[in-house]
Amino acid sequence: MTELAVKGDHQQAVEALRRSYEAIPEGTAVRLAKRTSNLFRWRDPSAAPGLDVSGFDKVLGVDPDERTAQVQGMTTYEDLVDATLPHGLMPTVVPQLKTITLGGAVTGLGIESTSFRDGLPHEGVLELEVLTGDGRIVTATRDNEHQDLFYGFPNSYGTLGYSLRLKIELRPVRPYVRLRHLRFTDAAELARVLGEITESGTFEDETVDFMDGTVFGADEQYITLGFFADSAPYTSDYTGQKIYYRSIRQRSVDFLTIRDYIWRWDTDWFWCSGAFGVQNPTVRRLWPDKFKRSDVYRKLVAYDRRYHIVARAERWRGLRPREDVIQDIEVPVERLPEFLEFFHDKVGMSPIWLCPLRAKERWPLYPLDVGRPYVNAGFWGTVRIPPGQIPEYHNRLIERKVAALDGHKSLYSTAFYGRDEFWKYYDGESYRRLKGVYDPRGRLLDLYDKCVRGR
């Protein structure tokens, strides 16, 4: 499918992709041929040719007056931010990792420290051009004939179609971000303050521009607030020897450039670089800065997942097997203390990332209550499986607890729901209606089969 080597013209790329899609025989699984992935739903390599979307990785234009950008679906947020920052602008929500694509964040879910104000990345989308499962190219907006697809596309994970072009909102930025790390020893107090700032948008009479949190233990938790600034007495650099998440415990105030703030978590993949020894001072000095990136670490995990290197070594040492516990969940802010208590007791993994959010509109396949403050909890690592327990023991515990707390979990990673349970949480009725309109012959995978059965 070399036609898509032509990258100069979006419309040419669209027509070439349509022809490529039509050439795939019916009954053959359709998958994207992507250079990078931030999914943790592992699947065996497929012999079927992937749909080449390499012609859809550019920022088509930035309009600083309108504060919008036209962006192709496979464009990474790293490239998008590089295009908008020179205009003093950024997307409304920039997911934490550089190689997350705009289309991926919209058809899946993304979140970051502006989500308490601006919701999720798809809430900043104004227009969406999609190659649908039945081979059409449609443009969906909030109020045109394809508004059902516009609202149903988020959390569909490529099972209704693929985004080719998006028009998105941008927000003005300033050169620096001043950080305040507020420590809490009580989860109830932490949740109360998160909820109050989410509702008011202010702290101590100052407008809050960014907010997230980090839990190191039951009695050591932080809210990090970010405030735009035109100048800074210094700027910290966490792209080399220093490690951002450790600074949260060491400083009460810090300053970063806006670009370094946006990518503060990418250098160490939050804290997961420690699994590769990159937080060891000697290893860190030898590890080139250009390879201190989330996509590099993810490739290493994928290699280990494929060849089971660590698992084999641990079996040889006689250790109990480990379970991957890699999840992002949302619970109402008032239920956060209960979730954290459960998590400390039953899972015991730390740190935990916290990110408050409020949905501004209803998105059927990820039905959060509009305007209600939620908190995302992200945790990524492995836990030893207790003797006699099933391999997915902790993940199933988490799924049940999140459901009991009126929450949801993201589907970028492993899920173990039964089919009926899954559709109860992710609006099966709306999904089946959308599938019937935009993929009536079922050329694309079903959402349950893709996200739970791992096909």
CSV table of C-alpha atoms in Angstrom, one decimal, residues 128-402:
chain,number,residue,atom,x,y,z
A,128,LEU,CA,-14.3,14.9,12.9
A,129,GLU,CA,-13.6,13.3,9.5
A,130,VAL,CA,-14.0,9.6,9.8
A,131,LEU,CA,-13.4,6.6,7.5
A,132,THR,CA,-16.4,4.5,8.7
A,133,GLY,CA,-16.7,0.7,8.8
A,134,ASP,CA,-18.8,0.7,5.7
A,135,GLY,CA,-16.1,2.6,3.7
A,136,ARG,CA,-17.6,6.0,3.7
A,137,ILE,CA,-15.8,9.2,4.5
A,138,VAL,CA,-18.0,11.4,6.7
A,139,THR,CA,-17.6,14.6,8.6
A,140,ALA,CA,-19.2,14.6,12.0
A,141,THR,CA,-20.0,17.7,14.1
A,142,ARG,CA,-22.1,18.3,17.2
A,143,ASP,CA,-25.1,19.4,15.1
A,144,ASN,CA,-24.9,17.9,11.6
A,145,GLU,CA,-26.4,14.7,10.2
A,146,HIS,CA,-23.6,12.6,11.7
A,147,GLN,CA,-23.8,14.0,15.3
A,148,ASP,CA,-24.6,10.5,16.5
A,149,LEU,CA,-21.1,9.4,15.3
A,150,PHE,CA,-19.6,12.6,16.7
A,151,TYR,CA,-20.8,11.8,20.2
A,152,GLY,CA,-20.5,8.0,19.9
A,153,PHE,CA,-16.9,8.0,18.5
A,154,PRO,CA,-15.1,8.5,21.9
A,155,ASN,CA,-14.3,5.1,23.5
A,156,SER,CA,-15.2,3.2,20.3
A,157,TYR,CA,-11.5,2.3,19.9
A,158,GLY,CA,-11.6,2.1,16.1
A,159,THR,CA,-14.6,-0.3,15.9
A,160,LEU,CA,-16.8,2.3,14.2
A,161,GLY,CA,-14.2,3.9,12.0
A,162,TYR,CA,-10.9,5.7,11.9
A,163,SER,CA,-10.4,9.5,12.4
A,164,LEU,CA,-8.6,11.1,9.4
A,165,ARG,CA,-8.8,14.7,10.3
A,166,LEU,CA,-9.9,16.7,13.3
A,167,LYS,CA,-10.6,20.3,14.0
A,168,ILE,CA,-9.8,21.1,17.6
A,169,GLU,CA,-10.0,24.0,20.0
A,170,LEU,CA,-6.8,25.6,21.4
A,171,ARG,CA,-6.1,27.5,24.6
A,172,PRO,CA,-3.7,30.3,25.2
A,173,VAL,CA,-0.6,29.6,27.3
A,174,ARG,CA,2.1,31.6,28.9
A,175,PRO,CA,5.9,30.8,28.9
A,176,TYR,CA,6.2,29.3,32.4
A,177,VAL,CA,4.2,27.2,34.9
A,178,ARG,CA,4.6,27.7,38.6
A,179,LEU,CA,3.9,24.6,40.6
A,180,ARG,CA,2.7,24.1,44.1
A,181,HIS,CA,2.9,20.7,45.7
A,182,LEU,CA,0.4,20.4,48.6
A,183,ARG,CA,0.9,17.5,51.0
A,184,PHE,CA,-2.0,15.7,52.6
A,185,THR,CA,-1.9,12.9,55.2
A,186,ASP,CA,-5.7,12.1,54.9
A,187,ALA,CA,-7.4,10.9,51.8
A,188,ALA,CA,-10.7,12.5,52.8
A,189,GLU,CA,-9.1,15.9,53.1
A,190,LEU,CA,-7.3,15.4,49.8
A,191,ALA,CA,-10.6,14.5,48.1
A,192,ARG,CA,-12.4,17.5,49.6
A,193,VAL,CA,-9.8,19.9,48.3
A,194,LEU,CA,-9.7,18.3,44.8
A,195,GLY,CA,-13.5,18.6,44.7
A,196,GLU,CA,-13.5,22.2,45.8
A,197,ILE,CA,-10.9,23.3,43.3
A,198,THR,CA,-12.6,21.4,40.5
A,199,GLU,CA,-15.9,23.3,41.3
A,200,SER,CA,-14.4,26.7,41.8
A,201,GLY,CA,-11.3,26.7,39.5
A,202,THR,CA,-9.4,28.6,42.2
A,203,PHE,CA,-7.2,28.0,45.2
A,204,GLU,CA,-6.5,30.8,47.7
A,205,ASP,CA,-8.2,33.3,45.4
A,206,GLU,CA,-5.9,32.4,42.5
A,207,THR,CA,-7.0,30.8,39.2
A,208,VAL,CA,-5.7,27.3,38.8
A,209,ASP,CA,-4.6,26.3,35.3
A,210,PHE,CA,-3.5,22.7,36.0
A,211,MET,CA,-4.2,20.2,38.7
A,212,ASP,CA,-3.2,16.6,39.3
A,213,GLY,CA,-2.1,14.5,42.3
A,214,THR,CA,0.3,11.8,43.4
A,215,VAL,CA,-0.2,9.2,46.1
A,216,PHE,CA,3.0,7.7,47.6
A,217,GLY,CA,1.2,6.0,50.5
A,218,ALA,CA,-1.9,6.1,52.7
A,219,ASP,CA,-0.4,9.0,54.7
A,220,GLU,CA,1.6,10.8,52.0
A,221,GLN,CA,-0.4,12.3,49.2
A,222,TYR,CA,0.0,15.4,47.1
A,223,ILE,CA,-2.1,17.8,45.0
A,224,THR,CA,0.0,19.6,42.4
A,225,LEU,CA,-1.4,22.9,41.2
A,226,GLY,CA,0.0,24.7,38.2
A,227,PHE,CA,-0.3,28.5,37.5
A,228,PHE,CA,0.7,30.2,34.3
A,229,ALA,CA,3.5,32.8,34.7
A,230,ASP,CA,5.2,35.3,32.4
A,231,SER,CA,8.5,34.9,34.1
A,232,ALA,CA,10.3,32.5,36.4
A,233,PRO,CA,13.2,32.9,38.9
A,234,TYR,CA,14.6,29.6,37.6
A,235,THR,CA,13.4,26.6,35.7
A,236,SER,CA,13.9,23.0,36.7
A,237,ASP,CA,15.0,20.4,34.0
A,238,TYR,CA,13.6,16.9,34.4
A,239,THR,CA,14.7,15.7,31.0
A,240,GLY,CA,18.1,14.5,32.0
A,241,GLN,CA,19.5,13.5,35.4
A,242,LYS,CA,16.7,14.8,37.6
A,243,ILE,CA,13.4,12.9,38.0
A,244,TYR,CA,10.1,14.8,38.1
A,245,TYR,CA,8.0,12.6,40.4
A,246,ARG,CA,10.7,12.6,43.1
A,247,SER,CA,10.6,16.4,43.1
A,248,ILE,CA,7.0,16.4,44.3
A,249,ARG,CA,8.2,15.1,47.7
A,250,GLN,CA,11.3,17.4,47.8
A,251,ARG,CA,9.9,20.8,46.8
A,252,SER,CA,6.8,22.8,47.7
A,253,VAL,CA,7.3,25.3,44.8
A,254,ASP,CA,8.9,24.7,41.4
A,255,PHE,CA,9.0,26.3,37.9
A,256,LEU,CA,9.0,24.7,34.5
A,257,THR,CA,8.8,26.0,31.0
A,258,ILE,CA,5.4,25.3,29.5
A,259,ARG,CA,6.8,22.7,27.1
A,260,ASP,CA,8.6,20.9,29.9
A,261,TYR,CA,5.5,21.1,32.0
A,262,ILE,CA,3.4,19.4,29.3
A,263,TRP,CA,5.9,16.6,29.0
A,264,ARG,CA,7.0,16.3,32.6
A,265,TRP,CA,5.7,12.7,32.9
A,266,ASP,CA,7.1,11.4,29.6
A,267,THR,CA,10.8,11.3,30.4
A,268,ASP,CA,10.4,8.6,33.1
A,269,TRP,CA,7.0,7.3,31.9
A,270,PHE,CA,5.7,8.7,35.2
A,271,TRP,CA,7.8,6.5,37.5
A,272,CYS,CA,7.9,3.3,35.4
A,273,SER,CA,11.5,3.9,34.0
A,274,GLY,CA,12.6,2.5,37.3
A,275,ALA,CA,11.8,-1.0,36.0
A,276,PHE,CA,14.6,-0.6,33.5
A,277,GLY,CA,17.1,0.8,35.9
A,278,VAL,CA,16.9,4.3,34.5
A,279,GLN,CA,16.5,5.8,37.9
A,280,ASN,CA,19.8,4.4,39.1
A,281,PRO,CA,22.2,7.4,38.9
A,282,THR,CA,24.9,5.5,37.0
A,283,VAL,CA,22.5,3.9,34.5
A,284,ARG,CA,20.8,7.3,34.1
A,285,ARG,CA,24.1,9.0,33.1
A,286,LEU,CA,24.9,6.3,30.5
A,287,TRP,CA,21.3,6.2,29.1
A,288,PRO,CA,21.1,8.9,26.4
A,289,ASP,CA,18.6,11.6,27.1
A,290,LYS,CA,17.0,11.1,23.6
A,291,PHE,CA,16.0,7.6,24.8
A,292,LYS,CA,14.5,8.8,28.0
A,293,ARG,CA,11.0,8.6,26.5
A,294,SER,CA,7.8,6.7,27.1
A,295,ASP,CA,7.8,5.1,23.6
A,296,VAL,CA,11.2,3.6,24.2
A,297,TYR,CA,10.2,2.1,27.5
A,298,ARG,CA,6.9,0.8,26.0
A,299,LYS,CA,8.9,-1.0,23.2
A,300,LEU,CA,11.0,-2.7,25.9
A,301,VAL,CA,7.9,-3.9,27.7
A,302,ALA,CA,6.5,-5.2,24.4
A,303,TYR,CA,9.7,-7.1,23.7
A,304,ASP,CA,9.6,-8.6,27.2
A,305,ARG,CA,5.9,-9.4,26.8
A,306,ARG,CA,6.6,-11.2,23.5
A,307,TYR,CA,9.5,-13.3,24.8
A,308,HIS,CA,8.7,-13.6,28.5
A,309,ILE,CA,12.2,-12.8,29.6
A,310,VAL,CA,11.4,-11.5,33.1
A,311,ALA,CA,8.8,-14.2,33.8
A,312,ARG,CA,11.2,-17.0,32.8
A,313,ALA,CA,13.9,-15.5,35.1
A,314,GLU,CA,11.5,-15.3,38.0
A,315,ARG,CA,10.3,-18.9,37.5
A,316,TRP,CA,13.9,-20.1,37.5
A,317,ARG,CA,14.3,-18.3,40.8
A,318,GLY,CA,11.3,-20.0,42.2
A,319,LEU,CA,9.2,-16.8,42.6
A,320,ARG,CA,5.4,-16.6,42.4
A,321,PRO,CA,4.2,-15.2,39.1
A,322,ARG,CA,3.3,-11.5,38.7
A,323,GLU,CA,0.1,-10.0,37.4
A,324,ASP,CA,0.2,-6.9,35.2
A,325,VAL,CA,-2.0,-4.2,36.9
A,326,ILE,CA,-2.0,-1.4,34.4
A,327,GLN,CA,-5.2,0.6,34.6
A,328,ASP,CA,-6.8,4.1,34.7
A,329,ILE,CA,-10.2,4.3,36.4
A,330,GLU,CA,-12.5,7.1,37.3
A,331,VAL,CA,-14.6,7.3,40.5
A,332,PRO,CA,-16.7,10.2,41.8
A,333,VAL,CA,-14.4,12.5,43.9
A,334,GLU,CA,-16.3,11.7,47.1
A,335,ARG,CA,-15.7,8.0,46.6
A,336,LEU,CA,-11.9,8.4,46.1
A,337,PRO,CA,-11.0,7.8,49.8
A,338,GLU,CA,-12.8,4.5,49.7
A,339,PHE,CA,-11.1,3.5,46.5
A,340,LEU,CA,-7.7,4.4,47.8
A,341,GLU,CA,-8.3,2.5,51.1
A,342,PHE,CA,-9.3,-0.6,49.0
A,343,PHE,CA,-6.3,-0.2,46.7
A,344,HIS,CA,-3.7,0.1,49.5
A,345,ASP,CA,-5.2,-2.9,51.2
A,346,LYS,CA,-5.8,-5.3,48.3
A,347,VAL,CA,-3.2,-4.2,45.7
A,348,GLY,CA,-0.5,-2.3,47.5
A,349,MET,CA,1.1,-0.6,44.5
A,350,SER,CA,2.5,2.9,44.7
A,351,PRO,CA,2.8,5.6,43.5
A,352,ILE,CA,-0.7,6.3,42.2
A,353,TRP,CA,-1.5,9.2,39.8
A,354,LEU,CA,-4.6,11.2,40.4
A,355,CYS,CA,-6.3,13.5,37.9
A,356,PRO,CA,-9.6,15.2,38.6
A,357,LEU,CA,-12.1,15.7,35.7
A,358,ARG,CA,-15.6,16.9,34.8
A,359,ALA,CA,-17.3,15.9,31.6
A,360,LYS,CA,-18.9,18.9,29.9
A,361,GLU,CA,-21.3,16.8,27.7
A,362,ARG,CA,-22.6,13.2,27.6
A,363,TRP,CA,-20.6,10.8,25.6
A,364,PRO,CA,-22.7,7.5,25.3
A,365,LEU,CA,-19.9,4.9,25.3
A,366,TYR,CA,-18.2,6.4,28.4
A,367,PRO,CA,-21.2,7.7,30.3
A,368,LEU,CA,-19.9,10.0,33.1
A,369,ASP,CA,-22.5,12.2,34.7
A,370,VAL,CA,-22.2,15.7,33.1
A,371,GLY,CA,-20.7,18.2,35.5
A,372,ARG,CA,-20.0,15.7,38.3
A,373,PRO,CA,-16.4,15.8,39.7
A,374,TYR,CA,-14.6,12.6,39.2
A,375,VAL,CA,-11.0,11.6,39.9
A,376,ASN,CA,-9.0,9.4,37.6
A,377,ALA,CA,-6.6,7.0,39.4
A,378,GLY,CA,-3.8,5.6,37.3
A,379,PHE,CA,-1.5,2.8,38.4
A,380,TRP,CA,0.9,0.9,36.2
A,381,GLY,CA,3.0,-2.0,37.3
A,382,THR,CA,3.0,-5.7,38.5
A,383,VAL,CA,1.9,-7.4,41.7
A,384,ARG,CA,2.6,-10.9,42.8
A,385,ILE,CA,-0.4,-13.2,42.6
A,386,PRO,CA,-1.4,-14.7,45.9
A,387,PRO,CA,-1.1,-18.5,46.2
A,388,GLY,CA,-4.1,-20.3,44.7
A,389,GLN,CA,-5.5,-17.2,42.9
A,390,ILE,CA,-6.3,-16.8,39.2
A,391,PRO,CA,-3.9,-14.9,37.0
A,392,GLU,CA,-6.2,-11.8,36.8
A,393,TYR,CA,-7.0,-11.8,40.5
A,394,HIS,CA,-6.2,-8.1,41.2
A,395,ASN,CA,-7.7,-6.7,38.0
A,396,ARG,CA,-11.0,-8.4,38.7
A,397,LEU,CA,-11.0,-7.0,42.2
A,398,ILE,CA,-10.4,-3.6,40.8
A,399,GLU,CA,-13.2,-3.9,38.2
A,400,ARG,CA,-15.7,-4.9,40.8
A,401,LYS,CA,-14.7,-2.2,43.2
A,402,VAL,CA,-14.8,0.5,40.6
